[in-house]
């Protein structure tokens, strides 16, 4: 594309422009990096804002800022943590490629939503050193959803939404913390429909 031309830093703002190729030359603002605040030149301090121009005019839109505490905000002018990404839609995307990624979104009720692209259907927790899977949540069959706990890479506990569920490791205790048999229940057991 057309090479950028840069203005000098004036009033704590760095602007980038490009030429449209029109005659006479017309310059369009491409981006701004602005430092704003109450700095006195000695004790100073202020926010650094990064702005881009989404359309061919001189209206730049803030995309990110670093505040005086060193917090980075995307979609917010008041980041409350080292990195804050605020949006009503997808807030974080981590990917293997542009077509294979996972997306995280916090809903208006505070729920954490995780979705995948490219056919992925599991959320796994691994031991990164030994490359051993610990826990995963995902799809067992065509429509079956499973929660699995592993010992090594062998599933020992499976809770299934539509298929078989099982515990294949140790003893099970209900109401006790040290069961001595395959199943130990402290309390009353009920059988039947009611």
Short mmCIF file of N, CA, C and O in Angstrom, two decimals, residues 36-135:
data_model
loop_
_atom_site.label_atom_id
_atom_site.label_comp_id
_atom_site.label_asym_id
_atom_site.label_seq_id
_atom_site.Cartn_x
_atom_site.Cartn_y
_atom_site.Cartn_z
N UNK A 36 -1.93 11.32 27.32
CA UNK A 36 -2.74 12.36 27.94
C UNK A 36 -2.71 12.20 29.44
O UNK A 36 -2.60 11.10 29.96
N UNK A 37 -2.79 13.27 30.14
CA UNK A 37 -2.78 13.20 31.59
C UNK A 37 -2.42 14.54 32.19
O UNK A 37 -2.46 15.57 31.54
N UNK A 38 -2.02 14.51 33.46
CA UNK A 38 -1.72 15.73 34.19
C UNK A 38 -0.22 15.90 34.39
O UNK A 38 0.22 16.52 35.35
N UNK A 39 0.57 15.30 33.51
CA UNK A 39 2.01 15.35 33.69
C UNK A 39 2.55 16.77 33.70
O UNK A 39 2.11 17.62 32.95
N UNK A 40 3.50 17.01 34.57
CA UNK A 40 4.10 18.35 34.65
C UNK A 40 5.49 18.36 34.03
O UNK A 40 6.22 19.34 34.15
N UNK A 41 5.88 17.26 33.37
CA UNK A 41 7.19 17.21 32.74
C UNK A 41 8.26 16.68 33.65
O UNK A 41 9.34 16.32 33.20
N UNK A 42 8.00 16.65 34.95
CA UNK A 42 8.97 16.12 35.91
C UNK A 42 8.41 14.91 36.62
O UNK A 42 8.96 13.81 36.56
N UNK A 43 7.27 15.10 37.28
CA UNK A 43 6.66 14.00 38.01
C UNK A 43 5.66 13.24 37.13
O UNK A 43 5.32 12.12 37.41
N UNK A 44 5.16 13.92 36.12
CA UNK A 44 4.35 13.46 35.01
C UNK A 44 3.53 12.21 35.18
O UNK A 44 3.18 11.77 36.25
N UNK A 45 3.22 11.62 34.10
CA UNK A 45 2.38 10.43 34.08
C UNK A 45 1.10 10.69 33.34
O UNK A 45 0.54 11.78 33.40
N UNK A 46 0.65 9.71 32.63
CA UNK A 46 -0.59 9.84 31.88
C UNK A 46 -0.91 8.55 31.18
O UNK A 46 -0.16 7.58 31.25
N UNK A 47 -2.04 8.51 30.51
CA UNK A 47 -2.43 7.35 29.74
C UNK A 47 -1.82 7.40 28.35
O UNK A 47 -1.69 8.46 27.76
N UNK A 48 -1.45 6.24 27.84
CA UNK A 48 -1.05 6.13 26.44
C UNK A 48 -2.19 5.45 25.71
O UNK A 48 -2.57 4.32 26.04
N UNK A 49 -2.75 6.15 24.72
CA UNK A 49 -3.89 5.62 23.98
C UNK A 49 -3.47 5.29 22.56
O UNK A 49 -2.71 6.03 21.93
N UNK A 50 -3.98 4.18 22.06
CA UNK A 50 -3.71 3.75 20.69
C UNK A 50 -5.02 3.83 19.91
O UNK A 50 -6.01 3.19 20.28
N UNK A 51 -5.02 4.61 18.85
CA UNK A 51 -6.23 4.83 18.07
C UNK A 51 -5.99 4.47 16.60
O UNK A 51 -4.89 4.64 16.09
N UNK A 52 -7.01 3.98 15.95
CA UNK A 52 -6.95 3.73 14.52
C UNK A 52 -8.15 4.37 13.85
O UNK A 52 -9.14 4.72 14.50
N UNK A 53 -8.06 4.50 12.55
CA UNK A 53 -9.11 5.12 11.77
C UNK A 53 -9.80 4.05 10.93
O UNK A 53 -9.22 3.55 9.96
N UNK A 54 -11.02 3.65 11.27
CA UNK A 54 -11.66 2.56 10.54
C UNK A 54 -12.18 2.94 9.17
O UNK A 54 -12.42 2.07 8.34
N UNK A 55 -12.38 4.22 8.91
CA UNK A 55 -12.87 4.68 7.62
C UNK A 55 -12.03 5.84 7.13
O UNK A 55 -11.20 6.37 7.86
N UNK A 56 -12.21 6.20 5.90
CA UNK A 56 -11.35 7.22 5.28
C UNK A 56 -11.78 8.62 5.68
O UNK A 56 -12.32 9.39 4.88
N UNK A 57 -11.58 8.96 6.94
CA UNK A 57 -11.77 10.33 7.38
C UNK A 57 -10.83 10.60 8.54
O UNK A 57 -9.96 9.79 8.83
N UNK A 58 -10.99 11.71 9.19
CA UNK A 58 -10.06 12.09 10.24
C UNK A 58 -10.56 11.72 11.64
O UNK A 58 -10.09 12.26 12.62
N UNK A 59 -11.51 10.83 11.74
CA UNK A 59 -12.06 10.44 13.04
C UNK A 59 -11.39 9.16 13.51
O UNK A 59 -11.71 8.07 13.04
N UNK A 60 -10.45 9.28 14.42
CA UNK A 60 -9.75 8.12 14.96
C UNK A 60 -10.53 7.56 16.15
O UNK A 60 -11.15 8.30 16.90
N UNK A 61 -10.51 6.23 16.30
CA UNK A 61 -11.24 5.55 17.37
C UNK A 61 -10.24 4.85 18.29
O UNK A 61 -9.34 4.15 17.81
N UNK A 62 -10.38 5.05 19.60
CA UNK A 62 -9.47 4.41 20.54
C UNK A 62 -9.69 2.90 20.55
O UNK A 62 -10.81 2.42 20.66
N UNK A 63 -8.59 2.15 20.45
CA UNK A 63 -8.65 0.69 20.45
C UNK A 63 -8.03 0.08 21.70
O UNK A 63 -8.45 -0.98 22.14
N UNK A 64 -7.03 0.74 22.27
CA UNK A 64 -6.31 0.20 23.42
C UNK A 64 -5.66 1.35 24.17
O UNK A 64 -5.35 2.38 23.58
N UNK A 65 -5.44 1.14 25.47
CA UNK A 65 -4.71 2.14 26.25
C UNK A 65 -3.90 1.47 27.34
O UNK A 65 -4.22 0.36 27.80
N UNK A 66 -2.84 2.14 27.75
CA UNK A 66 -2.06 1.77 28.93
C UNK A 66 -2.22 2.92 29.92
O UNK A 66 -1.90 4.06 29.60
N UNK A 67 -2.75 2.59 31.10
CA UNK A 67 -3.02 3.67 32.04
C UNK A 67 -1.81 3.95 32.92
O UNK A 67 -0.75 3.34 32.77
N UNK A 68 -1.98 4.85 33.85
CA UNK A 68 -0.86 5.29 34.69
C UNK A 68 -0.36 4.20 35.62
O UNK A 68 0.77 4.27 36.11
N UNK A 69 -1.18 3.18 35.88
CA UNK A 69 -0.77 2.07 36.73
C UNK A 69 -0.10 0.95 35.93
O UNK A 69 0.33 -0.05 36.50
N UNK A 70 -0.03 1.12 34.60
CA UNK A 70 0.56 0.10 33.76
C UNK A 70 -0.43 -0.96 33.31
O UNK A 70 -0.04 -1.95 32.69
N UNK A 71 -1.72 -0.76 33.62
CA UNK A 71 -2.74 -1.70 33.17
C UNK A 71 -3.09 -1.44 31.71
O UNK A 71 -3.13 -0.29 31.26
N UNK A 72 -3.36 -2.51 30.99
CA UNK A 72 -3.69 -2.42 29.56
C UNK A 72 -5.19 -2.67 29.40
O UNK A 72 -5.72 -3.66 29.90
N UNK A 73 -5.85 -1.78 28.71
CA UNK A 73 -7.28 -1.91 28.48
C UNK A 73 -7.60 -1.99 27.00
O UNK A 73 -7.12 -1.19 26.21
N UNK A 74 -8.40 -2.98 26.64
CA UNK A 74 -8.92 -3.11 25.28
C UNK A 74 -10.43 -3.03 25.38
O UNK A 74 -11.06 -3.86 26.03
N UNK A 75 -11.00 -2.00 24.78
CA UNK A 75 -12.44 -1.82 24.88
C UNK A 75 -12.87 -1.12 26.15
O UNK A 75 -14.06 -1.05 26.45
N UNK A 76 -11.93 -0.63 26.93
CA UNK A 76 -12.25 0.08 28.16
C UNK A 76 -11.23 1.18 28.41
O UNK A 76 -10.04 1.02 28.11
N UNK A 77 -11.69 2.28 28.95
CA UNK A 77 -10.81 3.39 29.31
C UNK A 77 -10.34 3.29 30.75
O UNK A 77 -9.52 4.09 31.18
N UNK A 78 -10.87 2.32 31.50
CA UNK A 78 -10.51 2.17 32.91
C UNK A 78 -10.19 0.72 33.23
O UNK A 78 -10.95 0.04 33.95
N UNK A 79 -9.08 0.19 32.73
CA UNK A 79 -8.73 -1.22 33.01
C UNK A 79 -8.46 -1.41 34.49
O UNK A 79 -7.69 -0.68 35.10
N UNK A 80 -9.09 -2.43 35.07
CA UNK A 80 -8.94 -2.69 36.50
C UNK A 80 -7.96 -3.80 36.82
O UNK A 80 -7.84 -4.20 37.96
N UNK A 81 -7.25 -4.31 35.81
CA UNK A 81 -6.27 -5.38 36.01
C UNK A 81 -5.15 -5.19 34.99
O UNK A 81 -5.21 -4.29 34.15
N UNK A 82 -4.12 -6.02 35.09
CA UNK A 82 -2.99 -5.89 34.18
C UNK A 82 -3.41 -5.96 32.73
O UNK A 82 -2.86 -5.30 31.87
N UNK A 83 -4.43 -6.78 32.42
CA UNK A 83 -5.00 -6.84 31.08
C UNK A 83 -6.50 -6.96 31.21
O UNK A 83 -6.99 -7.90 31.83
N UNK A 84 -7.23 -6.01 30.66
CA UNK A 84 -8.69 -6.03 30.68
C UNK A 84 -9.21 -5.91 29.26
O UNK A 84 -8.90 -4.95 28.56
N UNK A 85 -9.98 -6.90 28.83
CA UNK A 85 -10.61 -6.89 27.51
C UNK A 85 -12.11 -6.87 27.72
O UNK A 85 -12.69 -7.84 28.22
N UNK A 86 -12.76 -5.77 27.35
CA UNK A 86 -14.17 -5.57 27.62
C UNK A 86 -14.94 -5.51 26.30
O UNK A 86 -14.62 -4.73 25.42
N UNK A 87 -15.95 -6.36 26.21
CA UNK A 87 -16.80 -6.39 25.02
C UNK A 87 -18.06 -7.16 25.36
O UNK A 87 -18.06 -8.02 26.25
N UNK A 88 -19.15 -6.89 24.65
CA UNK A 88 -20.37 -7.66 24.85
C UNK A 88 -20.35 -8.93 24.02
O UNK A 88 -21.22 -9.79 24.18
N UNK A 89 -19.38 -9.07 23.12
CA UNK A 89 -19.23 -10.28 22.33
C UNK A 89 -17.89 -10.93 22.68
O UNK A 89 -17.42 -10.78 23.79
N UNK A 90 -17.29 -11.64 21.77
CA UNK A 90 -16.04 -12.36 22.02
C UNK A 90 -14.98 -11.44 22.62
O UNK A 90 -14.64 -10.41 22.05
N UNK A 91 -14.43 -11.84 23.78
CA UNK A 91 -13.46 -10.99 24.47
C UNK A 91 -12.02 -11.50 24.37
O UNK A 91 -11.07 -10.74 24.50
N UNK A 92 -11.87 -12.81 24.16
CA UNK A 92 -10.53 -13.38 24.05
C UNK A 92 -10.56 -14.55 23.08
O UNK A 92 -11.42 -15.41 23.18
N UNK A 93 -9.60 -14.57 22.15
CA UNK A 93 -9.46 -15.68 21.21
C UNK A 93 -8.02 -16.19 21.28
O UNK A 93 -7.08 -15.43 21.15
N UNK A 94 -7.89 -17.49 21.50
CA UNK A 94 -6.58 -18.14 21.51
C UNK A 94 -6.62 -19.20 20.42
O UNK A 94 -7.52 -20.04 20.40
N UNK A 95 -5.65 -19.16 19.52
CA UNK A 95 -5.76 -20.06 18.39
C UNK A 95 -4.48 -20.74 17.98
O UNK A 95 -3.37 -20.28 18.25
N UNK A 96 -4.68 -21.88 17.31
CA UNK A 96 -3.60 -22.59 16.64
C UNK A 96 -3.38 -21.98 15.26
O UNK A 96 -2.26 -21.92 14.76
N UNK A 97 -4.47 -21.51 14.67
CA UNK A 97 -4.44 -20.83 13.37
C UNK A 97 -5.66 -19.93 13.31
O UNK A 97 -6.48 -19.89 14.23
N UNK A 98 -5.83 -19.21 12.19
CA UNK A 98 -6.99 -18.33 12.05
C UNK A 98 -8.30 -19.10 11.98
O UNK A 98 -9.37 -18.53 12.22
N UNK A 99 -8.23 -20.37 11.63
CA UNK A 99 -9.45 -21.16 11.51
C UNK A 99 -9.62 -22.19 12.63
O UNK A 99 -10.65 -22.84 12.72
N UNK A 100 -8.62 -22.35 13.48
CA UNK A 100 -8.68 -23.32 14.59
C UNK A 100 -8.37 -22.58 15.89
O UNK A 100 -7.22 -22.29 16.19
N UNK A 101 -9.42 -22.26 16.66
CA UNK A 101 -9.22 -21.44 17.85
C UNK A 101 -10.33 -21.68 18.86
O UNK A 101 -11.36 -22.28 18.56
N UNK A 102 -10.09 -21.21 20.06
CA UNK A 102 -11.09 -21.21 21.12
C UNK A 102 -11.40 -19.79 21.54
O UNK A 102 -10.50 -18.93 21.57
N UNK A 103 -12.66 -19.51 21.82
CA UNK A 103 -13.10 -18.16 22.19
C UNK A 103 -13.71 -18.16 23.58
O UNK A 103 -14.47 -19.06 23.94
N UNK A 104 -13.37 -17.13 24.35
CA UNK A 104 -13.91 -16.96 25.69
C UNK A 104 -14.75 -15.68 25.74
O UNK A 104 -14.33 -14.64 25.23
N UNK A 105 -15.91 -15.79 26.36
CA UNK A 105 -16.78 -14.64 26.53
C UNK A 105 -17.41 -14.70 27.92
O UNK A 105 -17.87 -15.76 28.35
N UNK A 106 -17.39 -13.58 28.63
CA UNK A 106 -18.09 -13.47 29.90
C UNK A 106 -19.45 -12.84 29.61
O UNK A 106 -19.52 -11.75 29.03
N UNK A 107 -20.53 -13.51 30.00
CA UNK A 107 -21.87 -13.01 29.69
C UNK A 107 -22.28 -11.90 30.66
O UNK A 107 -21.57 -11.60 31.62
N UNK A 108 -23.44 -11.32 30.40
CA UNK A 108 -23.94 -10.23 31.26
C UNK A 108 -24.28 -10.71 32.66
O UNK A 108 -24.39 -9.91 33.59
N UNK A 109 -24.42 -12.03 32.84
CA UNK A 109 -24.70 -12.59 34.17
C UNK A 109 -23.44 -13.16 34.83
O UNK A 109 -23.52 -13.76 35.89
N UNK A 110 -22.28 -12.99 34.17
CA UNK A 110 -21.03 -13.44 34.75
C UNK A 110 -20.64 -14.86 34.39
O UNK A 110 -19.64 -15.38 34.89
N UNK A 111 -21.41 -15.52 33.52
CA UNK A 111 -21.07 -16.87 33.08
C UNK A 111 -19.87 -16.84 32.14
O UNK A 111 -19.72 -15.91 31.34
N UNK A 112 -19.03 -17.88 32.22
CA UNK A 112 -17.89 -18.02 31.30
C UNK A 112 -18.32 -18.94 30.16
O UNK A 112 -18.67 -20.10 30.40
N UNK A 113 -18.31 -18.43 28.95
CA UNK A 113 -18.67 -19.21 27.78
C UNK A 113 -17.43 -19.49 26.95
O UNK A 113 -16.66 -18.57 26.65
N UNK A 114 -17.24 -20.76 26.60
CA UNK A 114 -16.10 -21.16 25.77
C UNK A 114 -16.64 -21.87 24.53
O UNK A 114 -17.43 -22.81 24.64
N UNK A 115 -16.25 -21.41 23.37
CA UNK A 115 -16.65 -22.03 22.12
C UNK A 115 -15.41 -22.29 21.27
O UNK A 115 -14.38 -21.62 21.42
N UNK A 116 -15.52 -23.28 20.40
CA UNK A 116 -14.39 -23.64 19.54
C UNK A 116 -14.81 -23.54 18.08
O UNK A 116 -15.99 -23.53 17.74
N UNK A 117 -13.80 -23.48 17.22
CA UNK A 117 -14.04 -23.48 15.79
C UNK A 117 -13.28 -24.64 15.17
O UNK A 117 -12.49 -25.31 15.82
N UNK A 118 -13.54 -24.89 13.91
CA UNK A 118 -12.77 -25.90 13.19
C UNK A 118 -13.01 -27.32 13.64
O UNK A 118 -12.18 -28.20 13.42
N UNK A 119 -14.14 -27.59 14.32
CA UNK A 119 -14.46 -28.95 14.71
C UNK A 119 -14.00 -29.36 16.10
O UNK A 119 -14.26 -30.47 16.53
N UNK A 120 -13.31 -28.49 16.82
CA UNK A 120 -12.88 -28.83 18.17
C UNK A 120 -14.08 -28.96 19.10
O UNK A 120 -15.05 -28.22 18.98
N UNK A 121 -14.02 -29.91 20.03
CA UNK A 121 -15.17 -30.12 20.92
C UNK A 121 -14.76 -30.52 22.33
O UNK A 121 -15.55 -31.12 23.05
N UNK A 122 -13.52 -30.21 22.74
CA UNK A 122 -13.08 -30.58 24.08
C UNK A 122 -12.36 -29.41 24.76
O UNK A 122 -11.72 -28.59 24.10
N UNK A 123 -12.48 -29.40 26.08
CA UNK A 123 -11.72 -28.47 26.92
C UNK A 123 -10.88 -29.34 27.84
O UNK A 123 -11.41 -30.03 28.70
N UNK A 124 -9.56 -29.35 27.64
CA UNK A 124 -8.67 -30.28 28.34
C UNK A 124 -7.73 -29.55 29.29
O UNK A 124 -7.28 -28.44 29.01
N UNK A 125 -7.41 -30.22 30.41
CA UNK A 125 -6.38 -29.77 31.33
C UNK A 125 -5.26 -30.80 31.30
O UNK A 125 -5.48 -31.98 31.55
N UNK A 126 -4.05 -30.35 30.98
CA UNK A 126 -2.90 -31.24 30.82
C UNK A 126 -1.79 -30.90 31.79
O UNK A 126 -1.65 -29.76 32.23
N UNK A 127 -0.96 -31.92 32.10
CA UNK A 127 0.32 -31.69 32.74
C UNK A 127 1.29 -31.36 31.62
O UNK A 127 1.66 -32.22 30.83
N UNK A 128 1.69 -30.10 31.53
CA UNK A 128 2.50 -29.67 30.40
C UNK A 128 3.89 -30.28 30.37
O UNK A 128 4.50 -30.38 29.31
N UNK A 129 4.42 -30.69 31.51
CA UNK A 129 5.76 -31.27 31.55
C UNK A 129 5.75 -32.70 31.04
O UNK A 129 6.54 -33.09 30.18
N UNK A 130 4.81 -33.49 31.56
CA UNK A 130 4.77 -34.91 31.20
C UNK A 130 3.81 -35.20 30.05
O UNK A 130 3.71 -36.33 29.61
N UNK A 131 3.12 -34.16 29.55
CA UNK A 131 2.15 -34.33 28.47
C UNK A 131 1.11 -35.37 28.82
O UNK A 131 0.79 -36.26 28.03
N UNK A 132 0.58 -35.29 30.05
CA UNK A 132 -0.42 -36.23 30.54
C UNK A 132 -1.72 -35.46 30.78
O UNK A 132 -1.72 -34.42 31.41
N UNK A 133 -2.82 -36.01 30.27
CA UNK A 133 -4.11 -35.37 30.44
C UNK A 133 -4.67 -35.65 31.83
O UNK A 133 -4.61 -36.78 32.31
N UNK A 134 -5.21 -34.63 32.48
CA UNK A 134 -5.80 -34.77 33.81
C UNK A 134 -7.33 -34.83 33.74
O UNK A 134 -7.95 -35.76 34.22
N UNK A 135 -7.93 -33.80 33.15
CA UNK A 135 -9.38 -33.66 33.10
C UNK A 135 -9.76 -33.13 31.73
O UNK A 135 -9.05 -32.28 31.17
#
